Amino acid sequence: MPETAVKHLSRAWTVNDPLVSVSDLKVWFPVASGMMQRTVGHVHAVDGVDLDIKAGETLGLVGESGCGKSTLGRTVIRLIEPTAGTVKFKGEDITHVRRGHLRALRREMAMIFQDPYASLDPRQTVGDIIGEPIDVHGLAKGKERQERIRELLRVVGMNPRYADRYPHEFSGGQRQRIGIARALAVEPTLIICDEPISALDVSIQAQIINLLENLQSKFKLTYLFIAHDLSVVKHISNRIAVMYLGKIMEIAPGGQLYKRPRHPYTGSLLSAIPIPDPKIELRRERMILQGDVASPVSPPSGCRFRTRCPRAREHCAEEVPPLEAFGDEHKAACFYPLD
Amino acid sequence: MTQPLLEVQDLHTVFSTKDGLVKAVDGVSFELNPGETLGIVGESGCGKSVTALSIMRLQRPGRIVGGKVMFKGQDMTRISEYEMREIRGREIAMIFQDPMTSLNPVYRVGWQVAEPTRLHHGWDAKRALASAVNMLGRVGIPSAAARARDYPHQFSGGMRQRVMIAMGLTTTPQVLIADEPTTALDVTIQAQILDLLRHVNREFGTATILITHNLGVVAGMCQRLMVMYAGKIVEAGPTADVFANPKHPYTWSLLRSIPRLDAERHEPLKPIEGLPPNLVDLPNGCAFHPRCVFRVERCQRDVPSLLQVGDTQRAACWVTQAGTELKGA
Amino acid sequence: MIGPSRVAELDMPAAGIETGAARPAQSYWNESWERLRANRIGIAAGLLIVLFALIAIMAPLFSFALTHYQPQTINLDETFIRPGLRHLLGTDELGRDTLTRLIWGARVSLGVAFLTVAMSLSVGTTVGMVAGYYGGWTDDVLMRLVDTVLAIPAIFLFILMSILFRPNAFTLAAIVASVGWGSVARLVRGEVLSVKQRDFILATRSIGARDARLMVRHLLPNVLPVLIVAASLGVGQIILIEAALDFLGLGIQPPTPSWGNMLTNAQSYFFRSGFLVAFPGLTIFVTVLASNIFGNAVRDAFDPRLKS
């Protein structure tokens, strides 16, 4: 069954097309209140996002907590049902595919989670955790299954003997490797990395980043790399999308985004990130934002960022700025962009 | 040379766990000068937080088993709990990582910020509240008088951290200990709080101990820094010198392993191999030696002590103490 | 406030693994079992329950080989005999051997208790799991049903049921379980709601696992500890309920002996022979006490969080 499903998927799609194509995606969560739990409003977690992920690239998705980046990632692989809009995978609209077909799609996409403690079932052995995708999709049995589990452990840099251990016996970095092995077990094309290193110790983060980079070139993977740490995202990504309150504010290749941010939010985000070099850090000009992020339940009219934006004018409240091109592959949604 | 404000000498703090005795702080010595900002950097479990808690004698269930903490001519490890309470919050204030749980949810914010002055200065409620409102305004809380009547849950994370800082400052302490004050916050909010801490340091002249795992934060905030690993200080010195020319392999590797926003080209990171140390079962010799690319035979045998290396820095490393420069691909 | 989080910082996962000095792989179940085994009193209480259960199962053998009487054999020549060699625990007003009747009564009391626990656990777990996992209107409907069941006065239900059905061990268990499953469902739903939030559930969904697999392979093992605790604490409680029902005449009917209905008879003859009250009472007391001690031991072993 998976064979035919994959064949069916790849009809008319070529490698040069975007692997994932998201258009006008909206994910709203109802807010219930009172004794009868009536819906009193919606959290506009993702509110009209257009985004392409090219095959083989790493697209970084940055934003502060509550900006909707994790929700977007989960909706792309249909772990969350979108409220509106479409998600295309290899040219096929997967927004409304049936359950059986969705299962076949699950072989193409995997996810790595932030918290290496919560994302592994404490009652399963490492072997069972990694073996589960193999069982679910009937990829291997018996000896072959065991060999595959051992191979996956080797691939992520762990001793194959650990297959019969339990997650609690491992450190955060090792658990994250186990989580990565599980994601690789289905041999996916796309992996959503949801803050995969932010829970790890500083000295371990680089190990995991390098592992992810090696695996990408080895298995021709495409990453959607979600994180709040722009320096990590810039390191690992080809392109970076900046999200704020459910919308993409700016998208550009990493170097360009850093050198010449166009959106004031990107500018302030960049200047807020400390650089581990006192010579630079003490001389940096800072653009410190005032106030807090507005509520996603009732986002501001017009531009979402205008309530904190130093450049905001009247017009920003009246109309939502569209994502406009600023040169090659560089887009920003701002009426009064930075130079 | 000014007299140090706070002097920690050979501090030892241990925890009993079911797996054995953990030496969380293992012979830490340093001093804090008036008005300076001192950074303590390290990963989780390196003992940086326990060091701070031990200074405040809040290290329980851990026990201070050795060393001195000299403050205003007295050893804070020996004074009575009553005398300690007089110092806590009045002379030395502390702010914590999680502003969500550091405030009591059932009291109004103004009341909580006023509590230290009522407690320490014996001010009446009215006077204490007025000063609390004033302080809330000074740490950048808009319409402070109105917000003082709100409850903690009505504040965002960044605002709560401001409240915590205001609470710490009401008694105009001489030392402020900030334990990962921005770790739970978003970067733009982190920038706000760091800016506030710089401002506090300048305006109030409060000497600050900033504990963090973020090397970038230290780079922009601290004049001096100490790097901790497995309960010990492995390197100490002026921030600029330590960053420019680290004298301990751990600092050296750590600086090379983190991705930098201002990196020009994409180069693979150079991670520190291996795992953080298991405090129950530390390796012999230097605790960092199993992960160290410069290790020599002696590192597996003898524990190095923190000695002068170069003009301004101190490092606990046999290799650099012998005069070797840290260089590598 | 400060203490626990600091210790958590120190509580580093076994980093010694790379050095090969790690302890052997231990599952949660192994660890719990080790903890339970270390609790001597708890184990003794558990063994006592097992012993009683074995005696109950082998009641025919015991009455044949040990006491030499049948539970319902009437001997009007030997009424109200005091404990002695002929009748180890004496006889009742109809000359029936008390020990034999206690042994046969254990079949009813323990049988009903285990059966009830099994029934309320299986129904309650299923309902709670489905409600917690699917949420939404499924949850609403099922939980309102649970509210309704728990709002019916149990004693009223018992009276009604014992009129409609002739109570035997099975129907009695069904009657008690028809109330008991509600609280189990609530318990399981609560656990499922919290376990469901954890990322490994999402991770399992992300690889394409079906709902059934998620519930059986991931949710069930994670709610099992609370179920085990609920079961072991439930046994004693149900023995008491069952005894009370028998005593009130709503449960097992004479002449079939049960610990409860033996007391009913005995109350009329309290002053003739106190032993008739003492022995069944003492048996119930010891059994319930042992179940509670064992239940607490199990709770401490399987769920260290709850330990006070």
CSV table of C-alpha atoms in Angstrom, one decimal, chain B:
chain,number,residue,atom,x,y,z
B,1,MET,CA,42.4,49.1,45.2
B,2,THR,CA,38.9,49.1,46.7
B,3,GLN,CA,37.8,46.8,49.4
B,4,PRO,CA,35.7,44.0,47.9
B,5,LEU,CA,32.0,44.1,48.9
B,6,LEU,CA,31.5,40.4,49.0
B,7,GLU,CA,34.2,37.8,49.4
B,8,VAL,CA,33.6,34.1,48.9
B,9,GLN,CA,36.5,31.9,50.1
B,10,ASP,CA,36.8,28.2,49.4
B,11,LEU,CA,33.1,27.6,49.5
B,12,HIS,CA,31.9,24.0,49.6
B,13,THR,CA,28.2,23.0,49.3
B,14,VAL,CA,27.1,19.4,49.0
B,15,PHE,CA,23.8,17.6,48.4
B,16,SER,CA,23.0,14.1,49.5
B,17,THR,CA,21.2,12.1,46.8
B,18,LYS,CA,20.2,8.5,46.7
B,19,ASP,CA,23.1,7.9,44.3
B,20,GLY,CA,25.7,9.5,46.6
B,21,LEU,CA,27.1,12.8,47.7
B,22,VAL,CA,27.1,15.6,45.2
B,23,LYS,CA,29.7,18.3,45.5
B,24,ALA,CA,27.6,21.0,43.8
B,25,VAL,CA,30.1,23.8,44.8
B,26,ASP,CA,33.6,22.5,45.3
B,27,GLY,CA,36.0,25.1,46.6
B,28,VAL,CA,34.8,28.3,44.9
B,29,SER,CA,36.5,31.6,45.8
B,30,PHE,CA,35.8,35.0,44.3
B,31,GLU,CA,35.2,38.6,45.2
B,32,LEU,CA,32.6,41.1,44.1
B,33,ASN,CA,33.7,44.8,44.0
B,34,PRO,CA,31.3,47.7,44.6
B,35,GLY,CA,29.3,48.7,41.6
B,36,GLU,CA,30.6,46.0,39.2
B,37,THR,CA,28.7,43.3,37.3
B,38,LEU,CA,30.2,39.9,37.7
B,39,GLY,CA,29.1,37.1,35.4
B,40,ILE,CA,29.0,33.4,36.4
B,41,VAL,CA,28.7,31.2,33.3
B,42,GLY,CA,28.2,27.5,33.1
B,43,GLU,CA,25.9,24.8,32.0
B,44,SER,CA,23.1,23.2,34.1
B,45,GLY,CA,24.6,21.4,37.1
B,46,CYS,CA,27.9,23.3,37.1
B,47,GLY,CA,27.0,24.8,40.5
B,48,LYS,CA,26.5,28.4,39.4
B,49,SER,CA,23.0,28.6,40.9
B,50,VAL,CA,24.0,26.7,44.1
B,51,THR,CA,26.9,29.1,44.6
B,52,ALA,CA,24.4,32.0,44.5
B,53,LEU,CA,22.0,30.2,46.8
B,54,SER,CA,24.7,29.4,49.2
B,55,ILE,CA,25.7,33.0,49.5
B,56,MET,CA,22.1,33.7,50.5
B,57,ARG,CA,22.1,30.6,52.6
B,58,LEU,CA,19.1,29.3,50.6
B,59,GLN,CA,20.9,26.2,49.4
B,60,ARG,CA,18.7,23.8,51.3
B,61,PRO,CA,18.5,20.7,51.0
B,62,GLY,CA,22.2,21.2,50.3
B,63,ARG,CA,24.6,21.9,53.1
B,64,ILE,CA,27.5,24.3,53.2
B,65,VAL,CA,30.3,22.2,54.5
B,66,GLY,CA,33.2,24.6,54.2
B,67,GLY,CA,34.4,28.0,53.4
B,68,LYS,CA,33.5,31.6,54.2
B,69,VAL,CA,31.2,34.2,52.7
B,70,MET,CA,32.5,37.5,53.9
B,71,PHE,CA,30.2,40.5,53.7
B,72,LYS,CA,30.7,43.7,55.7
B,73,GLY,CA,33.3,42.1,57.9
B,74,GLN,CA,31.2,39.1,59.0
B,75,ASP,CA,31.2,35.5,57.7
B,76,MET,CA,27.6,34.9,56.5
B,77,THR,CA,28.0,31.1,56.8
B,78,ARG,CA,28.3,31.5,60.6
B,79,ILE,CA,25.8,34.2,61.6
B,80,SER,CA,22.4,33.3,63.0
B,81,GLU,CA,19.4,32.7,60.8
B,82,TYR,CA,17.9,35.9,62.3
B,83,GLU,CA,20.9,38.0,61.3
B,84,MET,CA,20.8,36.3,57.9
B,85,ARG,CA,17.2,37.3,57.4
B,86,GLU,CA,18.3,40.9,58.1
B,87,ILE,CA,20.7,40.7,55.2
B,88,ARG,CA,18.5,38.8,52.8
B,89,GLY,CA,16.4,41.2,50.8
B,90,ARG,CA,17.8,44.2,52.6
B,91,GLU,CA,21.5,44.1,51.7
B,92,ILE,CA,21.5,41.4,49.2
B,93,ALA,CA,18.5,40.8,46.9
B,94,MET,CA,18.0,37.9,44.5
B,95,ILE,CA,15.9,37.5,41.4
B,96,PHE,CA,15.2,34.1,39.9
B,97,GLN,CA,14.8,32.6,36.5
B,98,ASP,CA,11.1,31.9,36.6
B,99,PRO,CA,9.1,35.1,37.2
B,100,MET,CA,5.9,33.0,36.9
B,101,THR,CA,6.4,31.1,40.2
B,102,SER,CA,8.5,33.7,42.1
B,103,LEU,CA,5.4,35.9,42.9
B,104,ASN,CA,2.6,34.8,45.2
B,105,PRO,CA,-0.5,34.5,43.1
B,106,VAL,CA,-2.9,35.4,45.9
B,107,TYR,CA,-1.5,38.9,46.7
B,108,ARG,CA,-1.6,42.1,44.8
B,109,VAL,CA,1.6,43.0,43.1
B,110,GLY,CA,2.0,46.3,45.0
B,111,TRP,CA,1.6,44.6,48.3
B,112,GLN,CA,4.3,42.1,47.4
B,113,VAL,CA,6.7,44.8,46.2
B,114,ALA,CA,6.0,46.7,49.4
B,115,GLU,CA,6.7,43.7,51.7
B,116,PRO,CA,10.5,44.0,51.9
B,117,THR,CA,10.4,47.6,53.2
B,118,ARG,CA,7.7,46.8,55.7
B,119,LEU,CA,9.7,43.9,56.8
B,120,HIS,CA,13.2,45.5,56.9
B,121,HIS,CA,12.6,49.2,57.4
B,122,GLY,CA,9.4,48.7,59.5
B,123,TRP,CA,7.5,51.1,57.2
B,124,ASP,CA,3.8,51.4,57.5
B,125,ALA,CA,1.6,50.0,54.7
B,126,LYS,CA,0.9,53.4,53.2
B,127,ARG,CA,4.5,54.5,53.0
B,128,ALA,CA,5.7,51.1,51.8
B,129,LEU,CA,3.1,51.0,49.1
B,130,ALA,CA,4.0,54.5,47.9
B,131,SER,CA,7.6,53.5,47.6
B,132,ALA,CA,6.7,50.3,45.9
B,133,VAL,CA,4.6,52.2,43.3
B,134,ASN,CA,7.5,54.6,42.7
B,135,MET,CA,9.9,51.7,42.2
B,136,LEU,CA,7.5,49.9,39.8
B,137,GLY,CA,7.5,53.0,37.8
B,138,ARG,CA,11.3,53.2,37.8
B,139,VAL,CA,11.7,49.7,36.5
B,140,GLY,CA,9.5,50.6,33.5
B,141,ILE,CA,6.0,49.4,34.4
B,142,PRO,CA,3.6,51.8,32.8
B,143,SER,CA,0.8,53.3,35.0
B,144,ALA,CA,2.4,51.8,38.0
B,145,ALA,CA,-0.1,53.0,40.5
B,146,ALA,CA,-2.9,51.2,38.7
B,147,ARG,CA,-0.9,48.1,38.0
B,148,ALA,CA,0.1,47.8,41.7
B,149,ARG,CA,-3.5,46.8,42.4
B,150,ASP,CA,-3.3,43.9,39.9
B,151,TYR,CA,-2.5,40.3,40.6
B,152,PRO,CA,0.6,38.5,39.2
B,153,HIS,CA,-1.4,36.5,36.6
B,154,GLN,CA,-2.4,39.8,35.0
B,155,PHE,CA,1.3,40.5,34.2
B,156,SER,CA,3.3,39.1,31.3
B,157,GLY,CA,6.5,37.2,31.9
B,158,GLY,CA,8.7,40.3,31.2
B,159,MET,CA,6.6,42.5,33.4
B,160,ARG,CA,6.8,40.0,36.2
B,161,GLN,CA,10.5,40.0,36.0
B,162,ARG,CA,10.4,43.8,36.2
B,163,VAL,CA,8.2,43.4,39.3
B,164,MET,CA,10.8,41.0,40.8
B,165,ILE,CA,13.5,43.5,40.1
B,166,ALA,CA,11.5,46.3,41.7
B,167,MET,CA,10.9,44.1,44.7
B,168,GLY,CA,14.6,43.5,45.0
B,169,LEU,CA,15.4,47.2,44.7
B,170,THR,CA,13.0,48.7,47.2
B,171,THR,CA,15.4,48.3,50.1
B,172,THR,CA,18.3,49.7,48.0
B,173,PRO,CA,20.5,46.6,48.5
B,174,GLN,CA,24.2,46.7,47.8
B,175,VAL,CA,24.3,43.4,46.0
B,176,LEU,CA,21.8,42.0,43.5
B,177,ILE,CA,22.1,38.4,42.5
B,178,ALA,CA,20.3,37.6,39.3
B,179,ASP,CA,20.0,33.9,38.6
B,180,GLU,CA,19.2,33.3,34.9
B,181,PRO,CA,16.9,36.3,35.0
B,182,THR,CA,16.1,36.2,31.2
B,183,THR,CA,16.3,32.5,30.4
B,184,ALA,CA,12.5,32.1,30.5
B,185,LEU,CA,11.9,35.2,28.4
B,186,ASP,CA,11.7,35.9,24.7
B,187,VAL,CA,14.7,37.6,23.1
B,188,THR,CA,13.1,41.0,22.7
B,189,ILE,CA,11.9,40.9,26.3
B,190,GLN,CA,15.3,39.6,27.3
B,191,ALA,CA,16.8,42.7,25.7
B,192,GLN,CA,14.4,44.9,27.7
B,193,ILE,CA,15.3,43.2,31.0
B,194,LEU,CA,19.1,43.3,30.4
B,195,ASP,CA,18.8,47.0,29.5
B,196,LEU,CA,16.9,47.5,32.8
B,197,LEU,CA,19.7,45.6,34.7
B,198,ARG,CA,22.3,47.8,33.1
B,199,HIS,CA,20.3,50.9,34.1
B,200,VAL,CA,19.9,49.7,37.7
B,201,ASN,CA,23.6,49.0,37.9
B,202,ARG,CA,24.3,52.5,36.8
B,203,GLU,CA,21.6,54.4,38.6
B,204,PHE,CA,21.7,52.6,42.0
B,205,GLY,CA,25.3,51.5,41.9
B,206,THR,CA,24.2,48.0,42.9
B,207,ALA,CA,26.9,45.4,42.4
B,208,THR,CA,25.4,42.6,40.4
B,209,ILE,CA,26.2,38.9,40.1
B,210,LEU,CA,24.7,37.7,36.9
B,211,ILE,CA,24.3,34.0,36.5
B,212,THR,CA,23.7,32.7,33.0
B,213,HIS,CA,24.4,30.0,30.5
B,214,ASN,CA,24.3,32.5,27.7
B,215,LEU,CA,27.8,33.7,26.7
B,216,GLY,CA,26.3,36.5,24.7
B,217,VAL,CA,24.5,37.9,27.7
B,218,VAL,CA,27.7,38.0,29.7
B,219,ALA,CA,29.6,39.6,26.8
B,220,GLY,CA,27.3,42.6,26.9
B,221,MET,CA,26.7,42.9,30.6
B,222,CYS,CA,29.7,42.0,32.7
B,223,GLN,CA,33.1,43.5,33.4
B,224,ARG,CA,34.4,40.3,34.8
B,225,LEU,CA,33.3,36.7,34.5
B,226,MET,CA,33.9,33.3,36.0
B,227,VAL,CA,33.3,30.1,34.1
B,228,MET,CA,32.2,27.1,36.2
B,229,TYR,CA,32.4,23.4,35.4
B,230,ALA,CA,31.4,20.5,37.7
B,231,GLY,CA,31.3,22.7,40.8
B,232,LYS,CA,34.6,24.5,40.3
B,233,ILE,CA,35.7,27.8,38.7
B,234,VAL,CA,37.8,26.8,35.8
B,235,GLU,CA,38.5,30.3,34.4
B,236,ALA,CA,38.1,33.8,35.7
B,237,GLY,CA,39.1,37.2,34.4
B,238,PRO,CA,38.0,40.4,32.6
B,239,THR,CA,35.3,39.6,30.1
B,240,ALA,CA,37.1,41.1,27.2
B,241,ASP,CA,40.3,39.1,27.9
B,242,VAL,CA,38.5,35.8,28.5
B,243,PHE,CA,36.6,36.1,25.2
B,244,ALA,CA,39.6,37.3,23.2
B,245,ASN,CA,42.0,34.7,24.6
B,246,PRO,CA,40.4,32.0,26.7
B,247,LYS,CA,42.9,30.2,29.0
B,248,HIS,CA,40.8,27.1,29.8
B,249,PRO,CA,40.0,24.5,27.2
B,250,TYR,CA,36.4,24.4,28.3
B,251,THR,CA,35.9,28.2,27.7
B,252,TRP,CA,37.9,27.9,24.5
B,253,SER,CA,35.8,25.0,23.1
B,254,LEU,CA,32.5,26.5,24.3
B,255,LEU,CA,33.2,29.8,22.5
B,256,ARG,CA,33.9,27.8,19.3
B,257,SER,CA,30.9,25.6,19.6
B,258,ILE,CA,28.2,28.2,19.6
B,259,PRO,CA,26.8,29.5,16.3
B,260,ARG,CA,27.3,33.3,16.0
B,261,LEU,CA,24.8,35.6,14.4
B,262,ASP,CA,27.6,37.6,12.9
B,263,ALA,CA,29.4,34.6,11.3
B,264,GLU,CA,30.3,35.5,7.7
B,265,ARG,CA,30.4,32.0,6.1
B,266,HIS,CA,28.7,28.8,7.0
B,267,GLU,CA,31.2,26.7,8.8
B,268,PRO,CA,30.5,23.5,10.7
B,269,LEU,CA,30.4,24.0,14.4
B,270,LYS,CA,33.1,22.5,16.5
B,271,PRO,CA,31.2,20.8,19.3
B,272,ILE,CA,32.6,19.7,22.6
B,273,GLU,CA,32.4,16.0,22.4
B,274,GLY,CA,31.0,13.8,25.2
B,275,LEU,CA,28.5,14.4,27.9
B,276,PRO,CA,28.4,16.9,30.8
B,277,PRO,CA,29.9,15.4,33.9
B,278,ASN,CA,28.0,13.2,36.2
B,279,LEU,CA,28.4,14.9,39.6
B,280,VAL,CA,28.0,11.8,41.6
B,281,ASP,CA,30.8,10.1,39.8
B,282,LEU,CA,33.3,12.7,38.6
B,283,PRO,CA,36.4,11.6,36.7
B,284,ASN,CA,39.8,11.7,38.5
B,285,GLY,CA,42.0,14.7,37.9
B,286,CYS,CA,40.5,17.6,36.0
B,287,ALA,CA,36.7,17.0,35.6
B,288,PHE,CA,36.9,18.3,32.0
B,289,HIS,CA,39.7,16.0,30.9
B,290,PRO,CA,37.5,13.3,29.2
B,291,ARG,CA,36.1,16.0,26.8
B,292,CYS,CA,39.3,18.0,26.5
B,293,VAL,CA,41.2,18.1,23.2
B,294,PHE,CA,44.3,19.4,24.9
B,295,ARG,CA,44.6,16.9,27.8
B,296,VAL,CA,47.9,15.6,28.8
B,297,GLU,CA,48.7,12.7,31.0
B,298,ARG,CA,48.7,14.7,34.2
B,299,CYS,CA,45.1,15.9,33.7
B,300,GLN,CA,43.8,12.4,34.4
B,301,ARG,CA,45.7,12.3,37.7
B,302,ASP,CA,45.8,15.6,39.5
B,303,VAL,CA,43.2,18.2,40.0
B,304,PRO,CA,44.5,21.6,38.8
B,305,SER,CA,43.9,24.7,40.9
B,306,LEU,CA,42.9,28.1,39.8
B,307,LEU,CA,46.1,30.0,39.1
B,308,GLN,CA,47.2,33.1,37.3
B,309,VAL,CA,47.7,32.5,33.6
B,310,GLY,CA,48.7,35.5,31.6
B,311,ASP,CA,48.4,39.1,32.9
B,312,THR,CA,44.8,39.3,33.9
B,313,GLN,CA,43.3,35.8,33.9
B,314,ARG,CA,43.2,32.8,36.1
B,315,ALA,CA,42.6,29.3,34.9
B,316,ALA,CA,42.5,25.8,36.4
B,317,CYS,CA,44.3,23.9,33.7
B,318,TRP,CA,47.7,22.1,33.7
B,319,VAL,CA,48.1,22.8,30.0
B,320,THR,CA,47.8,26.6,30.0
B,321,GLN,CA,49.6,26.9,33.3
B,322,ALA,CA,52.5,25.3,31.6
B,323,GLY,CA,52.5,28.0,29.1
B,324,THR,CA,50.9,26.3,26.2
B,325,GLU,CA,48.7,28.4,23.9
B,326,LEU,CA,45.2,27.1,23.1
B,327,LYS,CA,45.1,26.7,19.3
B,328,GLY,CA,43.4,24.3,17.0
B,329,ALA,CA,41.6,23.8,13.8
